[in-house]
Amino acid sequence: MRIGILGDIHANTEALTAVVKSMREDGVDVFVQVGDIVGYGPEPSECIDIVRELGCVTCLGNHDAAVLDLLDTSYFNNFARAAIHWTKPRLRPEDLKFLRGLQLVERRPPFTVVHGSLHMPDQFGYVISPVEAIDSLDQQDTQLCFVGHSHVPAIYLRRDDSPQDIHVVPHSEAEISYKGFDRILMNVGSVGQPRDEDPRAAYGLVDTDLGIANIKRVVYDIPGVQRKIRDAGLPDVLANRLALGV
Ligand code: ZN
């Protein structure tokens, strides 16, 4: 089985369509989406439609929760909050219905999907180092778990007989073999707003037959989405950052 994992789309249709095209070329059988379809970007409904049409296994992100009033936005930064206020009145009833149907955690052996961490998923903590990875891995009862939220890709691997010994593969486009590891936690990075100083859209690819995991990057039309962000009246910084990958 080939699993294609995308997330943190953030209403960026240009990035999402480029990633989906690349995933189809990879021969993906199962599509997974780790949350935050909306927020920051100019085309939330378009992105929800694409995720639905792909039949993605999907969980709820913090920006998705915020537009549903399930999350207090006082801890969001000003630009994120402005984008939530911009997004809310533009969502169609069917978009809200779709987002309301999402769960914090989707368990589909051999994988689990959660936006931030399996450790208190409703708190939307970030996995950015082995410290947080251990907390999430302790709750992981499938071999694979896919997360996003930090917008920085990385893969954490461990064996059940040495749970404190975390093998980390920081962002790299190399294929890695996870054979011999019992638990794999994969942060797939962000489709629509990468923050690892690489502006290309990121997604994950896992081949469960071969035991291989891979973070892939795709070039997309950044000026195209920047134009839409500015035309929409969203904060300029949300357009500028896309060219820098921050
Ligand atoms: Zn996000």
XYZ file of C-alpha atoms and ligand atoms in Angstrom:
247
model
C 0.000 0.000 0.000
C 1.214 3.449 -0.875
C 0.027 6.150 1.512
C 0.230 9.797 0.480
C 0.014 12.196 3.409
C -0.599 15.918 3.105
C -1.623 18.566 5.579
C -1.529 22.192 6.662
C -2.954 23.084 3.282
C -4.134 26.433 4.615
C -6.447 27.266 1.743
C -3.629 27.294 -0.813
C -5.118 25.700 -3.957
C -2.003 26.241 -6.082
C 0.132 24.217 -3.654
C -2.542 21.573 -3.095
C -3.129 20.857 -6.798
C 0.640 20.561 -7.388
C 0.941 18.080 -4.499
C -2.042 16.003 -5.641
C -0.590 15.782 -9.159
C 2.726 14.567 -7.744
C 0.971 12.040 -5.482
C -0.914 10.615 -8.453
C 2.410 10.177 -10.269
C 3.673 8.335 -7.149
C 0.793 5.854 -7.484
C -0.743 6.675 -4.100
C -3.512 4.244 -3.009
C -4.613 5.932 0.218
C -4.771 9.694 0.749
C -4.377 11.107 4.246
C -4.767 14.699 5.424
C -3.448 15.776 8.839
C -5.558 18.912 9.391
C -5.650 22.682 8.839
C -7.327 22.753 5.447
C -8.337 26.366 6.126
C -6.737 29.470 7.634
C -4.105 31.869 6.227
C -4.939 31.299 2.547
C -7.508 32.659 0.098
C -9.409 29.540 -1.079
C -10.767 27.487 1.830
C -13.828 26.068 0.060
C -11.833 25.036 -3.013
C -9.364 23.150 -0.821
C -12.127 21.438 1.176
C -13.639 20.270 -2.129
C -10.321 18.777 -3.270
C -9.783 16.968 0.058
C -13.318 15.558 -0.100
C -12.943 14.422 -3.698
C -9.698 12.609 -2.848
C -11.503 10.728 -0.061
C -8.720 11.609 2.366
C -8.590 10.089 5.820
C -8.740 13.420 7.646
C -8.469 14.783 11.173
C -9.295 18.176 12.664
C -6.629 20.905 12.793
C -6.543 23.895 15.146
C -7.454 26.364 12.369
C -10.340 24.090 11.328
C -11.464 24.033 14.962
C -11.164 27.826 15.196
C -13.520 28.503 12.279
C -16.037 26.178 13.979
C -15.724 28.202 17.224
C -14.396 25.077 18.936
C -11.149 26.816 19.834
C -10.391 30.173 21.398
C -8.261 32.207 18.977
C -6.755 34.449 21.682
C -3.518 32.440 21.546
C -3.324 32.743 17.734
C -0.992 35.427 16.412
C -2.658 38.520 14.917
C -2.291 37.384 11.307
C -3.656 33.935 12.005
C -6.594 35.445 13.878
C -7.272 37.939 11.070
C -7.337 35.052 8.597
C -9.798 33.104 10.772
C -12.100 36.149 10.851
C -11.753 36.474 7.067
C -12.438 32.756 6.501
C -15.474 32.192 8.742
C -18.120 34.171 6.818
C -16.858 32.831 3.486
C -17.372 29.143 4.251
C -20.397 27.465 2.692
C -22.799 25.418 4.856
C -21.403 22.220 3.309
C -17.857 23.270 4.270
C -18.881 23.735 7.892
C -20.718 20.414 7.852
C -17.615 18.655 6.522
C -15.310 20.257 9.105
C -17.755 19.478 11.923
C -17.569 15.803 10.974
C -13.796 15.623 11.611
C -12.307 13.992 14.702
C -9.130 14.941 16.584
C -7.683 11.466 16.058
C -8.362 8.983 13.248
C -7.058 5.492 13.933
C -6.826 3.339 10.790
C -4.306 0.554 11.369
C -1.496 0.417 10.328
C -1.635 4.211 10.859
C -3.103 6.922 13.075
C -3.682 10.545 12.053
C -3.624 13.554 14.397
C -2.858 17.222 13.763
C -0.329 18.018 16.501
C 0.437 15.149 18.863
C -1.247 12.040 20.286
C -0.332 13.428 23.703
C -3.452 15.437 24.634
C -4.581 15.946 21.023
C -7.105 18.635 22.009
C -4.216 20.829 23.225
C -2.616 20.911 19.757
C 0.951 20.600 21.022
C 3.818 20.673 18.523
C 6.201 17.799 17.790
C 9.440 19.618 17.003
C 12.062 17.494 18.788
C 12.502 14.001 20.280
C 11.149 15.325 23.609
C 7.643 15.900 22.233
C 7.972 12.922 19.905
C 8.363 10.583 22.910
C 5.160 11.920 24.505
C 3.243 11.233 21.306
C 4.924 7.872 20.596
C 3.952 6.717 24.116
C 0.300 7.012 23.048
C 0.799 5.433 19.619
C -0.524 1.880 19.199
C -0.241 1.626 15.412
C 3.095 1.242 13.668
C 2.728 4.567 11.853
C 1.424 7.949 12.952
C 1.159 11.029 10.751
C 1.156 14.591 12.116
C 1.672 18.168 10.907
C 1.034 21.463 12.748
C 4.662 22.700 13.011
C 4.953 22.980 9.202
C 8.461 21.487 9.545
C 8.920 17.917 8.308
C 10.816 15.258 10.280
C 10.604 11.525 10.954
C 11.022 9.963 14.431
C 11.570 6.232 14.798
C 11.952 3.925 17.770
C 11.923 0.312 18.902
C 9.562 -0.851 21.658
C 12.459 -2.339 23.650
C 14.306 1.022 23.845
C 11.587 3.692 24.068
C 13.910 6.577 25.035
C 16.204 5.945 22.098
C 14.731 8.051 19.293
C 16.200 7.967 15.835
C 15.496 11.296 14.101
C 15.571 11.979 10.409
C 15.319 15.751 10.052
C 13.994 17.247 6.880
C 15.477 15.381 3.988
C 14.103 14.220 0.692
C 15.913 10.902 0.974
C 13.899 7.694 1.110
C 14.413 6.062 4.483
C 13.793 2.444 5.420
C 11.828 2.018 8.644
C 12.281 -1.744 8.756
C 13.327 -2.869 12.228
C 11.490 0.019 13.939
C 8.228 -0.594 15.802
C 6.890 2.984 15.921
C 7.255 5.661 13.290
C 6.038 9.218 13.851
C 6.122 11.274 10.689
C 5.651 15.035 10.582
C 4.841 15.569 6.922
C 5.430 19.328 6.840
C 3.029 21.732 5.186
C 1.458 21.868 1.738
C 0.337 25.470 1.833
C 2.745 27.312 4.150
C 6.121 25.556 4.650
C 8.249 26.985 7.479
C 11.583 25.206 7.073
C 13.025 27.850 4.756
C 12.181 25.721 1.738
C 9.199 27.347 0.000
C 8.281 24.212 -1.950
C 5.105 22.388 -0.868
C 5.782 19.326 1.321
C 4.031 15.974 1.662
C 4.768 12.477 2.915
C 4.883 9.198 1.016
C 4.970 5.786 2.705
C 5.205 2.400 1.020
C 4.108 -0.174 3.606
C 5.155 -3.142 1.442
C 8.723 -1.873 1.095
C 8.864 -0.238 4.556
C 9.963 3.092 3.098
C 9.040 6.633 4.169
C 9.850 9.761 2.260
C 9.250 13.508 2.562
C 8.722 14.955 -0.890
C 8.827 18.569 -2.095
C 7.021 20.119 -5.037
C 7.457 23.450 -6.783
C 4.194 25.347 -7.256
C 2.874 28.707 -8.483
C 3.740 30.927 -5.494
C 3.106 34.262 -7.314
C -0.355 32.970 -8.274
C -1.471 32.394 -4.687
C 0.272 35.566 -3.472
C -1.870 37.559 -5.902
C -5.040 35.913 -4.566
C -4.020 36.607 -0.943
C -3.493 40.303 -1.700
C -6.674 40.579 -3.794
C -8.620 38.992 -0.924
C -7.420 41.684 1.472
C -5.654 39.173 3.734
C -2.542 40.450 5.581
C 0.376 41.036 3.195
C 2.749 39.068 5.422
C 0.788 35.920 4.606
C 1.698 36.377 0.936
C 5.317 37.420 1.520
C 6.226 34.511 3.784
C 5.331 31.920 1.137
C 8.256 32.956 -1.063
C 10.648 32.496 1.874
C 9.244 29.305 3.364
C 8.868 30.779 6.839
Zn -1.074 24.758 10.242
